[in-house]
Coordinates of N, CA and C in Angstrom, one line a residue:
X1 N -0.8 8.9 -15.3 CA -0.4 8.7 -13.9 C -1.4 9.3 -13.0
X2 N -1.8 8.6 -12.0 CA -2.8 9.1 -11.0 C -2.0 9.6 -9.8
X3 N -2.3 10.7 -9.2 CA -1.5 11.2 -8.1 C -2.4 12.1 -7.2
X4 N -2.0 12.2 -6.0 CA -2.6 13.1 -5.0 C -1.4 13.9 -4.4
X5 N -1.7 15.2 -4.1 CA -0.6 16.0 -3.6 C -0.2 15.5 -2.2
X6 N 1.1 15.6 -1.8 CA 1.6 15.3 -0.5 C 0.9 16.3 0.5
X7 N 0.7 15.8 1.7 CA 0.2 16.7 2.8 C 1.0 16.5 4.0
X8 N 0.5 16.9 5.2 CA 1.3 16.9 6.5 C 1.7 15.4 6.7
X9 N 2.8 15.3 7.5 CA 3.4 13.9 7.7 C 2.7 13.1 8.8
X10 N 2.2 13.7 9.8 CA 1.6 12.9 10.9 C 0.5 13.7 11.5
X11 N -0.7 13.3 11.2 CA -1.9 14.0 11.8 C -2.1 13.7 13.3
X12 N -2.5 14.7 14.0 CA -2.9 14.5 15.4 C -4.4 14.4 15.4
X13 N -5.0 13.9 16.5 CA -6.5 13.7 16.5 C -7.2 15.0 16.1
X14 N -6.7 16.2 16.5 CA -7.5 17.4 16.2 C -7.2 18.0 14.8
X15 N -6.3 17.4 14.0 CA -5.9 17.9 12.7 C -6.7 17.1 11.7
X16 N -7.3 17.8 10.7 CA -8.1 17.1 9.7 C -7.2 16.3 8.8
X17 N -7.7 15.2 8.3 CA -6.9 14.4 7.4 C -6.8 15.1 6.0
X18 N -5.7 14.8 5.3 CA -5.5 15.3 4.0 C -6.0 14.3 3.0
X19 N -6.0 14.7 1.7 CA -6.4 13.9 0.6 C -5.5 12.7 0.6
X20 N -6.0 11.6 0.0 CA -5.2 10.3 -0.1 C -4.0 10.7 -0.9
X21 N -2.8 10.3 -0.3 CA -1.5 10.5 -0.9 C -1.1 9.3 -1.7
X22 N -1.3 9.2 -3.0 CA -1.0 8.1 -3.8 C -0.5 8.5 -5.2
X23 N 0.3 7.6 -5.7 CA 0.7 7.8 -7.1 C 0.7 6.4 -7.7
X24 N 0.0 6.3 -8.8 CA -0.2 5.0 -9.5 C 0.2 5.1 -10.9
X25 N 1.0 4.2 -11.4 CA 1.3 4.2 -12.9 C 0.2 3.5 -13.6
X26 N -0.5 4.2 -14.4 CA -1.7 3.7 -15.1 C -1.3 2.6 -16.1
X27 N -0.1 2.5 -16.5 CA 0.4 1.5 -17.5 C 0.7 0.2 -16.8
X28 N 0.4 -0.9 -17.4 CA 0.7 -2.2 -16.8 C 2.2 -2.5 -17.3
X29 N 3.0 -2.9 -16.3 CA 4.4 -3.2 -16.6 C 4.9 -4.2 -15.7
X30 N 6.1 -4.7 -15.9 CA 6.7 -5.8 -15.2 C 7.7 -5.3 -14.1
X31 N 7.7 -4.1 -13.8 CA 8.6 -3.6 -12.7 C 8.2 -4.1 -11.3
X32 N 9.0 -3.8 -10.4 CA 8.7 -4.3 -9.0 C 7.6 -3.6 -8.3
X33 N 7.2 -2.4 -8.8 CA 6.1 -1.6 -8.2 C 5.3 -0.9 -9.3
X34 N 4.0 -0.7 -8.9 CA 3.1 0.0 -9.8 C 2.8 1.4 -9.3
X35 N 3.4 1.8 -8.1 CA 3.2 3.1 -7.6 C 3.5 3.1 -6.1
X36 N 3.0 4.1 -5.4 CA 3.3 4.3 -4.0 C 2.1 4.9 -3.3
X37 N 2.1 4.6 -2.0 CA 1.0 5.2 -1.1 C 1.7 5.7 0.1
X38 N 1.4 6.9 0.6 CA 1.9 7.5 1.8 C 0.8 7.7 2.8
X39 N 0.6 6.6 3.6 CA -0.5 6.8 4.6 C -0.2 7.8 5.6
X40 N -1.2 8.3 6.4 CA -1.0 9.3 7.3 C -0.7 8.8 8.7
X41 N -0.8 7.5 9.0 CA -0.5 7.0 10.3 C -0.1 5.5 10.1
X42 N 0.1 4.8 11.2 CA 0.4 3.4 11.1 C -0.8 2.5 11.5
X43 N -2.0 3.1 11.5 CA -3.3 2.5 11.9 C -3.8 1.8 10.7
X44 N -3.7 0.5 10.5 CA -4.1 -0.2 9.3 C -5.6 0.0 9.0
X45 N -6.5 -0.2 10.0 CA -7.9 0.0 9.7 C -8.2 1.3 9.2
X46 N -7.7 2.4 9.8 CA -8.0 3.7 9.4 C -7.4 4.0 8.0
X47 N -6.2 3.7 7.8 CA -5.5 4.0 6.5 C -6.0 3.1 5.4
X48 N -6.2 1.9 5.6 CA -6.7 1.0 4.5 C -8.1 1.4 4.1
X49 N -9.0 1.8 5.1 CA -10.3 2.3 4.7 C -10.2 3.5 3.9
X50 N -9.3 4.4 4.2 CA -9.1 5.6 3.4 C -8.6 5.3 2.0
X51 N -7.7 4.3 1.9 CA -7.2 3.9 0.6 C -8.4 3.3 -0.2
X52 N -9.2 2.5 0.4 CA -10.3 1.9 -0.4 C -11.4 2.9 -0.8
X53 N -11.7 3.8 0.1 CA -12.8 4.8 -0.2 C -12.3 5.9 -1.1
X54 N -11.0 6.1 -1.2 CA -10.5 7.2 -2.1 C -9.6 6.8 -3.2
X55 N -9.6 5.5 -3.4 CA -8.7 4.9 -4.5 C -9.1 5.5 -5.8
X56 N -8.2 5.9 -6.7 CA -8.5 6.5 -8.0 C -9.5 5.6 -8.8
X57 N -10.7 6.2 -9.1 CA -11.7 5.5 -9.8 C -11.2 5.0 -11.2
X58 N -10.3 5.8 -11.8 CA -9.8 5.5 -13.1 C -8.9 4.2 -13.1
X59 N -8.4 3.8 -11.9 CA -7.6 2.6 -11.8 C -8.5 1.4 -11.5
X60 N -9.6 1.6 -10.8 CA -10.5 0.5 -10.5 C -11.0 0.6 -9.0
X61 N -12.0 -0.2 -8.8 CA -12.5 -0.3 -7.4 C -11.8 -1.4 -6.7
X62 N -11.4 -1.1 -5.4 CA -10.6 -2.1 -4.6 C -11.5 -3.2 -4.2
X63 N -11.0 -4.5 -4.5 CA -11.7 -5.7 -4.1 C -11.0 -6.3 -2.8
X64 N -9.7 -6.3 -2.8 CA -8.9 -7.0 -1.7 C -7.6 -6.2 -1.5
X65 N -7.1 -6.4 -0.3 CA -5.8 -5.8 0.1 C -4.9 -6.9 0.7
X66 N -3.6 -6.8 0.4 CA -2.6 -7.7 1.1 C -1.5 -6.8 1.6
X67 N -1.2 -6.8 2.9 CA -0.3 -5.9 3.5 C 0.9 -6.5 4.1
X68 N 1.9 -5.7 4.4 CA 3.1 -6.1 5.1 C 2.9 -5.8 6.6
X69 N 2.9 -6.7 7.5 CA 2.6 -6.5 8.9 C 3.5 -5.4 9.5
X70 N 4.9 -5.4 9.3 CA 5.7 -4.4 10.0 C 5.4 -3.0 9.7
X71 N 4.7 -2.7 8.6 CA 4.3 -1.3 8.3 C 3.2 -0.8 9.1
X72 N 2.6 -1.6 10.0 CA 1.4 -1.2 10.7 C 1.5 -1.5 12.2
X73 N 1.1 -0.6 13.0 CA 1.1 -0.8 14.5 C 0.0 -1.8 14.9
X74 N -1.1 -1.8 14.3 CA -2.3 -2.5 14.7 C -2.1 -4.0 14.5
X75 N -1.1 -4.5 13.8 CA -1.1 -5.9 13.5 C 0.3 -6.6 13.8
X76 N 1.3 -5.8 14.2 CA 2.6 -6.4 14.5 C 2.5 -7.3 15.6
X77 N 2.9 -8.6 15.4 CA 3.0 -9.6 16.5 C 1.6 -10.1 16.9
X78 N 0.5 -9.7 16.3 CA -0.8 -10.2 16.7 C -1.5 -10.8 15.5
X79 N -2.5 -11.6 15.7 CA -3.2 -12.2 14.6 C -3.7 -11.1 13.7
X80 N -3.7 -11.3 12.4 CA -4.1 -10.3 11.5 C -5.6 -10.2 11.4
X81 N -6.0 -9.0 11.1 CA -7.5 -8.8 10.7 C -7.7 -9.4 9.4
X82 N -8.9 -9.8 9.1 CA -9.3 -10.4 7.8 C -10.2 -9.4 7.0
X83 N -10.7 -8.4 7.6 CA -11.5 -7.4 6.9 C -11.2 -6.0 7.5
X84 N -11.4 -5.0 6.7 CA -11.4 -3.6 7.1 C -12.8 -3.1 6.8
X85 N -13.2 -2.2 7.6 CA -14.5 -1.6 7.3 C -14.3 -0.2 6.7
X86 N -14.7 -0.1 5.4 CA -14.6 1.2 4.7 C -16.0 1.8 4.6
X87 N -16.1 3.0 4.2 CA -17.4 3.7 4.1 C -18.3 2.9 3.1
X88 N -17.6 2.4 2.0 CA -18.4 1.7 1.0 C -18.7 0.2 1.4
X89 N -18.2 -0.2 2.5 CA -18.5 -1.6 3.0 C -17.2 -2.3 3.4
X90 N -17.4 -3.5 3.8 CA -16.2 -4.3 4.2 C -15.4 -4.8 3.0
X91 N -14.0 -4.8 3.3 CA -13.1 -5.3 2.2 C -12.2 -6.3 2.9
X92 N -12.0 -7.5 2.2 CA -11.1 -8.5 2.7 C -9.7 -8.1 2.6
X93 N -8.9 -8.4 3.7 CA -7.5 -8.1 3.7 C -6.8 -9.4 4.2
X94 N -5.5 -9.4 3.9 CA -4.6 -10.5 4.4 C -3.2 -9.9 4.5
X95 N -2.3 -10.7 5.0 CA -0.9 -10.2 5.1 C 0.0 -11.2 4.4
X96 N 1.1 -10.7 4.0 CA 2.1 -11.5 3.3 C 2.7 -12.6 4.2
X97 N 2.9 -13.7 3.7 CA 3.5 -14.8 4.5 C 4.9 -14.4 5.0
X98 N 5.6 -13.6 4.2 CA 6.9 -13.0 4.6 C 6.6 -11.5 4.9
X99 N 7.0 -11.0 6.0 CA 6.6 -9.7 6.4 C 7.3 -8.5 6.0
X100 N 8.4 -8.6 5.4 CA 9.2 -7.3 5.2 C 9.2 -6.8 3.7
X101 N 8.0 -6.8 3.2 CA 7.8 -6.4 1.8 C 7.7 -4.9 1.6
X102 N 7.2 -4.2 2.5 CA 6.9 -2.7 2.4 C 6.0 -2.4 1.3
X103 N 5.1 -3.3 1.0 CA 4.2 -3.2 -0.1 C 2.7 -3.4 0.3
X104 N 1.8 -2.7 -0.3 CA 0.4 -3.0 -0.2 C 0.0 -3.5 -1.5
X105 N -0.5 -4.7 -1.6 CA -1.0 -5.2 -2.9 C -2.5 -4.9 -2.9
X106 N -2.9 -4.3 -4.0 CA -4.3 -3.9 -4.2 C -4.9 -4.7 -5.4
X107 N -5.9 -5.5 -5.1 CA -6.6 -6.2 -6.2 C -7.8 -5.4 -6.5
X108 N -8.0 -5.0 -7.8 CA -9.2 -4.3 -8.2 C -10.2 -5.2 -8.9
X109 N -11.4 -4.8 -9.0 CA -12.4 -5.7 -9.5 C -12.1 -6.3 -10.9
X110 N -11.3 -5.6 -11.7 CA -11.0 -6.1 -13.0 C -10.0 -7.3 -12.9
X111 N -9.5 -7.5 -11.7 CA -8.5 -8.6 -11.6 C -7.1 -8.1 -11.5
X112 N -6.9 -6.9 -11.9 CA -5.5 -6.3 -11.9 C -5.0 -6.2 -10.5
X113 N -3.7 -6.6 -10.3 CA -3.1 -6.5 -9.0 C -2.0 -5.5 -9.0
X114 N -2.1 -4.5 -8.2 CA -1.1 -3.4 -8.1 C -0.3 -3.5 -6.9
X115 N 1.0 -3.3 -7.0 CA 2.0 -3.3 -5.9 C 2.4 -1.9 -5.6
X116 N 1.9 -1.4 -4.4 CA 2.2 -0.1 -4.0 C 3.2 0.0 -2.9
X117 N 4.3 0.7 -3.1 CA 5.3 0.9 -2.0 C 4.5 1.7 -0.9
X118 N 4.7 1.2 0.3 CA 4.1 1.9 1.5 C 5.2 2.8 2.0
X119 N 5.1 4.1 1.8 CA 6.0 5.1 2.3 C 5.7 5.3 3.8
X120 N 6.6 5.2 4.7 CA 6.3 5.3 6.1 C 5.7 6.7 6.4
X121 N 4.7 6.7 7.2 CA 3.9 7.9 7.5 C 4.7 9.0 8.1
X122 N 5.8 8.8 8.7 CA 6.6 9.8 9.3 C 7.7 10.3 8.4
X123 N 7.7 10.0 7.1 CA 8.7 10.4 6.1 C 8.5 11.9 5.8
X124 N 9.6 12.6 5.7 CA 9.6 14.0 5.4 C 8.9 14.2 4.0
X125 N 8.1 15.3 3.9 CA 7.3 15.5 2.7 C 8.1 15.5 1.4
X126 N 9.2 16.1 1.3 CA 10.0 16.1 0.1 C 10.5 14.8 -0.3
X127 N 11.0 14.0 0.7 CA 11.5 12.7 0.4 C 10.3 11.8 0.0
X128 N 9.2 11.9 0.7 CA 8.1 11.1 0.3 C 7.6 11.3 -1.1
X129 N 7.6 12.6 -1.5 CA 7.2 12.9 -2.9 C 8.2 12.2 -3.9
X130 N 9.5 12.3 -3.6 CA 10.5 11.7 -4.5 C 10.3 10.1 -4.5
X131 N 10.1 9.5 -3.4 CA 9.9 8.1 -3.4 C 8.6 7.7 -4.1
X132 N 7.6 8.4 -4.0 CA 6.3 8.1 -4.7 C 6.5 8.3 -6.2
X133 N 7.3 9.3 -6.6 CA 7.5 9.5 -8.0 C 8.3 8.3 -8.6
X134 N 9.4 7.9 -7.9 CA 10.2 6.8 -8.4 C 9.4 5.5 -8.4
X135 N 8.7 5.2 -7.4 CA 7.9 4.0 -7.4 C 6.9 3.9 -8.5
X136 N 6.3 5.0 -8.9 CA 5.3 5.1 -10.0 C 5.9 5.2 -11.4
X137 N 7.2 5.3 -11.4 CA 7.9 5.5 -12.7 C 7.9 4.1 -13.4
X138 N 7.4 4.0 -14.6 CA 7.4 2.6 -15.2 C 8.8 2.1 -15.6
X139 N 9.8 3.0 -15.5 CA 11.2 2.5 -15.7 C 11.9 2.2 -14.4
X140 N 11.2 2.2 -13.3 CA 11.8 1.9 -12.0 C 12.1 0.4 -12.0
X141 N 13.3 0.1 -11.6 CA 13.7 -1.3 -11.4 C 14.1 -1.6 -9.9
X142 N 14.0 -0.6 -9.1 CA 14.5 -0.7 -7.7 C 13.4 -1.4 -6.8
X143 N 13.8 -2.2 -5.9 CA 12.9 -2.9 -5.0 C 12.4 -1.9 -3.9
X144 N 11.4 -2.2 -3.2 CA 10.9 -1.4 -2.1 C 12.0 -1.1 -1.1
X145 N 12.8 -2.1 -0.7 CA 13.8 -1.9 0.3 C 14.9 -0.9 -0.2
X146 N 15.2 -1.1 -1.5 CA 16.2 -0.2 -2.0 C 15.7 1.3 -2.1
X147 N 14.5 1.5 -2.5 CA 13.9 2.8 -2.5 C 13.9 3.4 -1.2
X148 N 13.5 2.6 -0.2 CA 13.4 3.1 1.2 C 14.8 3.3 1.9
X149 N 15.8 2.8 1.3 CA 17.2 2.9 1.8 C 17.4 1.9 3.0
X150 N 16.8 0.8 3.0 CA 16.9 -0.2 4.0 C 18.1 -1.1 3.7
X151 N 18.8 -1.5 4.8 CA 20.0 -2.3 4.6 C 19.7 -3.8 4.3
X152 N 18.5 -4.3 4.7 CA 18.2 -5.7 4.5 C 17.3 -5.8 3.3
X153 N 17.5 -6.9 2.5 CA 16.7 -7.0 1.3 C 15.3 -7.4 1.7
X154 N 14.3 -6.9 0.9 CA 12.9 -7.3 1.2 C 12.6 -8.6 0.4
X155 N 11.4 -9.0 0.6 CA 10.9 -10.2 0.0 C 9.8 -9.9 -1.0
X156 N 9.9 -8.8 -1.7 CA 8.9 -8.4 -2.6 C 8.8 -9.3 -3.8
X157 N 9.8 -10.0 -4.2 CA 9.7 -10.9 -5.3 C 8.7 -12.0 -5.0
X158 N 8.7 -12.5 -3.8 CA 7.7 -13.5 -3.4 C 6.3 -12.9 -3.4
X159 N 6.3 -11.6 -3.0 CA 5.0 -10.9 -2.9 C 4.4 -10.7 -4.3
X160 N 5.3 -10.7 -5.3 CA 4.9 -10.4 -6.7 C 3.9 -11.4 -7.1
X161 N 4.0 -12.7 -6.6 CA 3.1 -13.7 -7.1 C 2.2 -14.2 -5.9
X162 N 2.6 -14.0 -4.7 CA 1.9 -14.6 -3.5 C 0.6 -13.8 -3.3
X163 N -0.5 -14.5 -3.2 CA -1.8 -13.9 -2.9 C -2.6 -14.9 -2.1
X164 N -2.3 -14.9 -0.8 CA -3.0 -15.8 0.1 C -3.6 -15.1 1.3
X165 N -4.6 -15.6 1.9 CA -5.1 -14.9 3.1 C -4.4 -15.5 4.3
X166 N -4.7 -15.0 5.5 CA -4.0 -15.4 6.7 C -4.1 -16.9 7.1
X167 N -5.1 -17.5 6.5 CA -5.3 -19.0 6.7 C -4.4 -19.8 5.7
X168 N -3.7 -19.0 4.9 CA -2.9 -19.7 3.9 C -3.6 -20.1 2.6
X169 N -4.9 -19.7 2.5 CA -5.7 -20.1 1.4 C -5.4 -19.1 0.2
X170 N -5.4 -19.6 -1.0 CA -5.2 -18.7 -2.2 C -6.4 -17.7 -2.2
X171 N -6.0 -16.5 -2.6 CA -7.0 -15.5 -2.7 C -7.4 -15.2 -4.1

């Protein structure tokens, strides 16, 4: 299991960023999630670039990302970006046709697709650590909405197989 330690919940411009907060189950399984990611803000460009640049090398190099729009301030209600600029170069991104998945899909160069629960950046550290542990547990059967304690069901089942860009083209 790959993991990074939890850090502060919401950085301010003068506070240094903490290490990538991620837990990934290294085993391939059929559960609803393969792990969790706890970004430091709701800025998609900044956080996705951090994810790409610091993604665990043992899991793979990030090729593409597919995100849930409501999890990010930069894209809610506006046309989605198609690329993020990471230190290692540009990476294609797209968004789910259905927006309430609370998942970041990560496609690595090997072709493996990982479903990461996006833990809201303002989540208290203890709760975030528990959510990340549950999401990365290969025995977890709970959906992202259930883990996050949301009252409305998410559409993560459709995200399980959907992989299209914003133009609706298969990715």
